[in-house]
Short mmCIF file of C-alpha atoms and ligand atoms in Angstrom, two decimals:
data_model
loop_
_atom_site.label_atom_id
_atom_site.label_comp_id
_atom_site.label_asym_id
_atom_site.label_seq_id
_atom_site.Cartn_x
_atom_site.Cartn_y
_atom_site.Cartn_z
CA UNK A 1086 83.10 110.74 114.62
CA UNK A 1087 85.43 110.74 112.10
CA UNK A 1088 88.54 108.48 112.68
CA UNK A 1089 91.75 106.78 110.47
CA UNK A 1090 92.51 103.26 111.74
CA UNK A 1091 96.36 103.34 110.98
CA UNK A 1092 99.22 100.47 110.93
CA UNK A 1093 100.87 97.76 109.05
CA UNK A 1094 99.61 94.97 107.17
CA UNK A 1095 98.32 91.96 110.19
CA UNK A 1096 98.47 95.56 112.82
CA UNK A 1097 94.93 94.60 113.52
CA UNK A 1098 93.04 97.17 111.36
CA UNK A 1099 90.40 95.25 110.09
CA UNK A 1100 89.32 93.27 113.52
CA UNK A 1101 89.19 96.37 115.61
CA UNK A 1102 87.57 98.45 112.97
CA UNK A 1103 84.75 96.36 112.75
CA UNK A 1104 84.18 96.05 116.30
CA UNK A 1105 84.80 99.92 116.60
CA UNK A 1106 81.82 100.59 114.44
CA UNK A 1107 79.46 98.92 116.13
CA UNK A 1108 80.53 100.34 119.41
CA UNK A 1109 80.14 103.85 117.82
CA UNK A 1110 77.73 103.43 115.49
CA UNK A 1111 79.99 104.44 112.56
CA UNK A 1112 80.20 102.59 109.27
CA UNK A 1113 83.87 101.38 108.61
CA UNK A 1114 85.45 101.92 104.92
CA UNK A 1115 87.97 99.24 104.40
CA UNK A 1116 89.44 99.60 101.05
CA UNK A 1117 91.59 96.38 100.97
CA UNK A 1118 87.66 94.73 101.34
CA UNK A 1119 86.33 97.47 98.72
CA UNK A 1120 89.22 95.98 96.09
CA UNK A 1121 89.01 92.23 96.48
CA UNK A 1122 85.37 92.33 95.71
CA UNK A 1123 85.78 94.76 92.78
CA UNK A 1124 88.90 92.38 91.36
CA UNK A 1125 86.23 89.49 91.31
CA UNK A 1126 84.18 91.82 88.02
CA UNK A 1127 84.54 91.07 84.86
CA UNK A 1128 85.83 94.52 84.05
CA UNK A 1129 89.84 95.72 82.75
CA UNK A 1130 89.42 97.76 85.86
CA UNK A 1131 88.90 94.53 88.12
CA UNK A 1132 91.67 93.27 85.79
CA UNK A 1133 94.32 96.21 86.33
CA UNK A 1134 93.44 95.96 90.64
CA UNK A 1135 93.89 92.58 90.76
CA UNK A 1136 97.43 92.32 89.67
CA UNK A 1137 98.26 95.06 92.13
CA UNK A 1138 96.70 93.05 94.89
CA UNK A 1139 98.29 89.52 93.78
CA UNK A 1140 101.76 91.46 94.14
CA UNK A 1141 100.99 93.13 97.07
CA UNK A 1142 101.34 96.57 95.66
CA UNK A 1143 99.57 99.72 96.31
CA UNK A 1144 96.68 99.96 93.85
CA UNK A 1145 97.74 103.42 91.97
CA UNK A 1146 96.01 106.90 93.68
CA UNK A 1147 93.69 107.37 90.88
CA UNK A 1148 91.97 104.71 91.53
CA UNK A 1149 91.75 104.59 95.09
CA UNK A 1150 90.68 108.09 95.81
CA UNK A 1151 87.47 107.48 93.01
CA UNK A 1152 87.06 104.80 94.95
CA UNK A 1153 86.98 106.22 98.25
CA UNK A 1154 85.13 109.69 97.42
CA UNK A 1155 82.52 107.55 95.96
CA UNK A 1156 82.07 105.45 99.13
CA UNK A 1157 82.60 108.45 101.83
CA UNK A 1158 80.48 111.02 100.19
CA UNK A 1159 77.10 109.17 101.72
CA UNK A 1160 79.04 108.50 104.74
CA UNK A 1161 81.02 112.07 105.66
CA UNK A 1162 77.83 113.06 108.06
CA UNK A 1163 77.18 109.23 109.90
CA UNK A 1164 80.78 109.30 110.52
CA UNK A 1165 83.43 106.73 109.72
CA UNK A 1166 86.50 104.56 110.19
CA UNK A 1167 88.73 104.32 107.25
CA UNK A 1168 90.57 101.17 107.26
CA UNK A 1169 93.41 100.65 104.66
CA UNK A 1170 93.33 104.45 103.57
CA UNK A 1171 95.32 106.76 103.35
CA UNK A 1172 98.63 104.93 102.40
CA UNK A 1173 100.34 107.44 100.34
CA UNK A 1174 100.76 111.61 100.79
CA UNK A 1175 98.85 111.94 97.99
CA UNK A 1176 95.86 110.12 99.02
CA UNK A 1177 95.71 111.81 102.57
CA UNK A 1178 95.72 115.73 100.84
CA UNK A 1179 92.84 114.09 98.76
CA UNK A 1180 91.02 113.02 101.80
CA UNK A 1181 91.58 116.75 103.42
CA UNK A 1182 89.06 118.05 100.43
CA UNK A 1183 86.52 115.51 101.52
CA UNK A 1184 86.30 115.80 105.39
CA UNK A 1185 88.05 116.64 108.54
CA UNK A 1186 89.35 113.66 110.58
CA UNK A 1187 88.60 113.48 114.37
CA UNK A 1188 91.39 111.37 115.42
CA UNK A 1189 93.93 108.88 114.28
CA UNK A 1190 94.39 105.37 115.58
CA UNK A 1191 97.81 104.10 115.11
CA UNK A 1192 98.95 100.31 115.69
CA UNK A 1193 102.02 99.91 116.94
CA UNK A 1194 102.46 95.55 116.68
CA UNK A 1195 106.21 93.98 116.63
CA UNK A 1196 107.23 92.12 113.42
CA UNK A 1197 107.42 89.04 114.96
CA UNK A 1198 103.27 89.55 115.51
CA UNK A 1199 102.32 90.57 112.00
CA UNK A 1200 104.25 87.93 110.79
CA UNK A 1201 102.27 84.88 113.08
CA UNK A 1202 99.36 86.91 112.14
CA UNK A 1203 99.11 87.07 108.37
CA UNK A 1204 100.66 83.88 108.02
CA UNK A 1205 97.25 82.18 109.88
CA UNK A 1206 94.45 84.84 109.00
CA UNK A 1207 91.85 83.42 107.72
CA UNK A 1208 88.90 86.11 106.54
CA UNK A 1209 85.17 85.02 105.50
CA UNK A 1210 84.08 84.81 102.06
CA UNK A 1211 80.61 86.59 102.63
CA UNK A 1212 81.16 89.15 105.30
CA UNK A 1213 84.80 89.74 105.65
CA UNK A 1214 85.55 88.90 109.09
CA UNK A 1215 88.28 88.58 110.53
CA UNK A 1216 89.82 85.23 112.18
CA UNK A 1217 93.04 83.87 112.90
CA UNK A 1218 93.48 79.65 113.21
CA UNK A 1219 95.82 80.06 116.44
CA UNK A 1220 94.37 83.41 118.00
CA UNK A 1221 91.21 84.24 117.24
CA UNK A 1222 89.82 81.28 116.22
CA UNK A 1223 86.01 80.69 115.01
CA UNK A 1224 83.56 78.99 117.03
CA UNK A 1225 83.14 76.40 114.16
CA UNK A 1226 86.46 75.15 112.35
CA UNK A 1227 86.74 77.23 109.02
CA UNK A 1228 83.32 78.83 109.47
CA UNK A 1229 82.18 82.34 109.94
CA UNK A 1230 80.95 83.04 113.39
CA UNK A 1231 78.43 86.00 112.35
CA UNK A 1232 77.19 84.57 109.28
CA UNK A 1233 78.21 80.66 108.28
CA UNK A 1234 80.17 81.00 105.45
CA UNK A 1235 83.53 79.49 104.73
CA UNK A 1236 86.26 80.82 105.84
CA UNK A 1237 89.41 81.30 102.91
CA UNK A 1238 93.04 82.38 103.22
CA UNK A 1239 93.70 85.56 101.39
CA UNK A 1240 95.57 85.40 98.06
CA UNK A 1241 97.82 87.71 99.22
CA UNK A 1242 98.92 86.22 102.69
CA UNK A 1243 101.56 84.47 101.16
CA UNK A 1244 105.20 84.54 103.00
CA UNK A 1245 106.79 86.42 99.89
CA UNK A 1246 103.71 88.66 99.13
CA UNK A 1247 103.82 89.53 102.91
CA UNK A 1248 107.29 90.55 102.69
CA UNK A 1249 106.51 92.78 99.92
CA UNK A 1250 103.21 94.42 101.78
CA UNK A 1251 105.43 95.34 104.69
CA UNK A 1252 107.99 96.39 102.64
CA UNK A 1253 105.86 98.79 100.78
CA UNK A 1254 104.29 99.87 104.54
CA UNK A 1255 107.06 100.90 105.83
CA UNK A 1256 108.45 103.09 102.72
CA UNK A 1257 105.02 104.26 101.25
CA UNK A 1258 102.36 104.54 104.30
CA UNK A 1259 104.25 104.87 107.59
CA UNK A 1260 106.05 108.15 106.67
CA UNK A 1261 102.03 109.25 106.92
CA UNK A 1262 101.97 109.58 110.12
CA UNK A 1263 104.90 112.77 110.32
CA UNK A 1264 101.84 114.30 108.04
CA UNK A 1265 98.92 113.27 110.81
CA UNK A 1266 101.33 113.90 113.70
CA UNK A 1267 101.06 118.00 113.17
CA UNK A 1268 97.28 118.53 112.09
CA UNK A 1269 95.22 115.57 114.21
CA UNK A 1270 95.47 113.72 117.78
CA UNK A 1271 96.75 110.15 117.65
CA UNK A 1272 95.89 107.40 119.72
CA UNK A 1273 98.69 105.31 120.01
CA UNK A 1274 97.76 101.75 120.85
CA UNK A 1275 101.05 99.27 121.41
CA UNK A 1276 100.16 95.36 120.96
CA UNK A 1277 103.18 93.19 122.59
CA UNK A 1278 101.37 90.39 123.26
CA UNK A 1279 100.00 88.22 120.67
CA UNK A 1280 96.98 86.62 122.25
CA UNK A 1281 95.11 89.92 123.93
CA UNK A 1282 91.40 89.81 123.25
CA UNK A 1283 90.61 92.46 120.68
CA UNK A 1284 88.01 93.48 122.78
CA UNK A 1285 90.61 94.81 125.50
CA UNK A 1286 92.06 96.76 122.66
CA UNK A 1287 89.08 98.07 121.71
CA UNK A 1288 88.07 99.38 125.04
CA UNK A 1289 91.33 100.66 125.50
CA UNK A 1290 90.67 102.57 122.27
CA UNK A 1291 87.52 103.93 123.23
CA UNK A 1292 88.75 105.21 126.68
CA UNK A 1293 91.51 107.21 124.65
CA UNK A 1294 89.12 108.20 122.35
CA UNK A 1295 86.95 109.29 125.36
CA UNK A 1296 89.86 111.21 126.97
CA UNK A 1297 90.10 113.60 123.68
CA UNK A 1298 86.02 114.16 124.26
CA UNK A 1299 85.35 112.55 121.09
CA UNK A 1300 82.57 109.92 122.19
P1 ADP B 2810 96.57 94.78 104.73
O1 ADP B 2810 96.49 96.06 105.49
O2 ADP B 2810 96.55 93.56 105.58
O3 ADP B 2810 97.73 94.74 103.75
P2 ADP B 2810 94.20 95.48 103.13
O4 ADP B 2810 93.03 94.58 103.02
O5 ADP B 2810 94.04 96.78 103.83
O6 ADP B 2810 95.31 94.59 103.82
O7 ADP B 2810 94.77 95.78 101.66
C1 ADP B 2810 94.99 94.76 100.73
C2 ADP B 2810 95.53 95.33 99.43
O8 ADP B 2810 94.58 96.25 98.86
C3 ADP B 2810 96.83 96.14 99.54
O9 ADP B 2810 97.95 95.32 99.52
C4 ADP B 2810 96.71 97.02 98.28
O10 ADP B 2810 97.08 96.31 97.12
C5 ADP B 2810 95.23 97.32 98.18
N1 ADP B 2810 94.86 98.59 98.86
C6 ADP B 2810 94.02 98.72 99.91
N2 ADP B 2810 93.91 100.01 100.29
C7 ADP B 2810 94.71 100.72 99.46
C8 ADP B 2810 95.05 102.09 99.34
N3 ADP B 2810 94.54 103.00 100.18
N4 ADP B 2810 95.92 102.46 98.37
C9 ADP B 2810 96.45 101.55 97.54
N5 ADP B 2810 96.19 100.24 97.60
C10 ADP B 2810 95.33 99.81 98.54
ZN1 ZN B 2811 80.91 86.02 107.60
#
């Protein structure tokens, strides 16, 4: 199965992703996660991706689709989630060439969520999970649950970088979905409530997903 995890900055991508690929047995692409640990080389690559991510900018399409075709390639046949691409036309026609997308999930979350949301994410430093310090809290305070690391706030889940992220969501990424909405099913998943168990969004997921015979 081939599938596009789809919504704004704090929508949820990352957390269900990762719990979607284990339910599937897909491997999930998340190139947010791909770009922080390139921006920590010693390279004027790392260099020129880092300032994009410090100001909450889109890293330019160049980059990102070298980026991606070199991590989908091995992956087109296992089957995937992307997480965190595409965000611009460009990079979608790019990822037509590569492979044909199943199904696209799109998270619809209110503002007032995305903003309690980024504003207490906390992600490990090893693994990349996912927590939040009010809603999805670790079993150990500022520890990874899956493999005991330290838990850090993201560099760019700061209230003004935020602004900017969403800002650049709803101009650059969101028109996307016009360009999904006439080639591929969606799976529209709405998140009102800010304490719902990833889990029941999950299995919600997967019964859509279900419905379009896709598991
Ligand atoms: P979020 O969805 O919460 O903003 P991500 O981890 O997906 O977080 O992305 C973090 C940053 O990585 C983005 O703000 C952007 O700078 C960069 N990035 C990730 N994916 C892409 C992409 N497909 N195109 C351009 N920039 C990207
Ligand atoms: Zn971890």
């Amino acid at each position: 199965m081939r599938l596009i995890i789809f919504g704004a900055p704090g929508s949820g991508k990352g957390t269900y992703a990762s719990r979607l690929k284990s339910k599937l047995g897909i491997v999930a692409i998340a190139t947010g996660a791909i770009f922080r640990e390139l921006a920590k080389e010693e390279t004027s690559l790392a260099e020129t991706v880092k300032s994009f991510l410090e100001l909450g900018q889109l890293v330019p399409d160049d980059i990102v689709i070298d980026v991606l075709k070199g991590r989908l390639m091995k992956k087109v046949l296992e089957g995937f989630i992307l997480d965190g691409y595409p965000r611009t036309l460009v990079q979608a026609k790019a990822l037509d060439a590569l492979a044909s997308i199943d199904a696209v999930i799109h998270l619809v979350v209110p503002d007032w969520i995305i903003i309690e949301r980024l504003s207490n994410r906390r992600i490990c430093s090893k693994c990349g999970e996912v927590y939040n310090i009010r809603f999805l809290k670790p079993r150990r305070p500022e520890t990874c649950d899956k493999c005991g690391e330290k838990l850090l706030q993201r560099a760019d889940d700061t209230p003004k970088v935020i602004r900017e992220r969403i800002k650049i969501y709803e101009k650059q990424t969101q028109p996307l979905l016009q360009y999904y909405e006439e080639r591929i099913p969606i799976v529209r998943c709405k998140c009102d409530s800010i304490d719902m168990p990833p889990e029941a969004v999950v299995a919600n997921i997967l019964e859509r997903l279900e419905a379009l015979d896709l598991t």
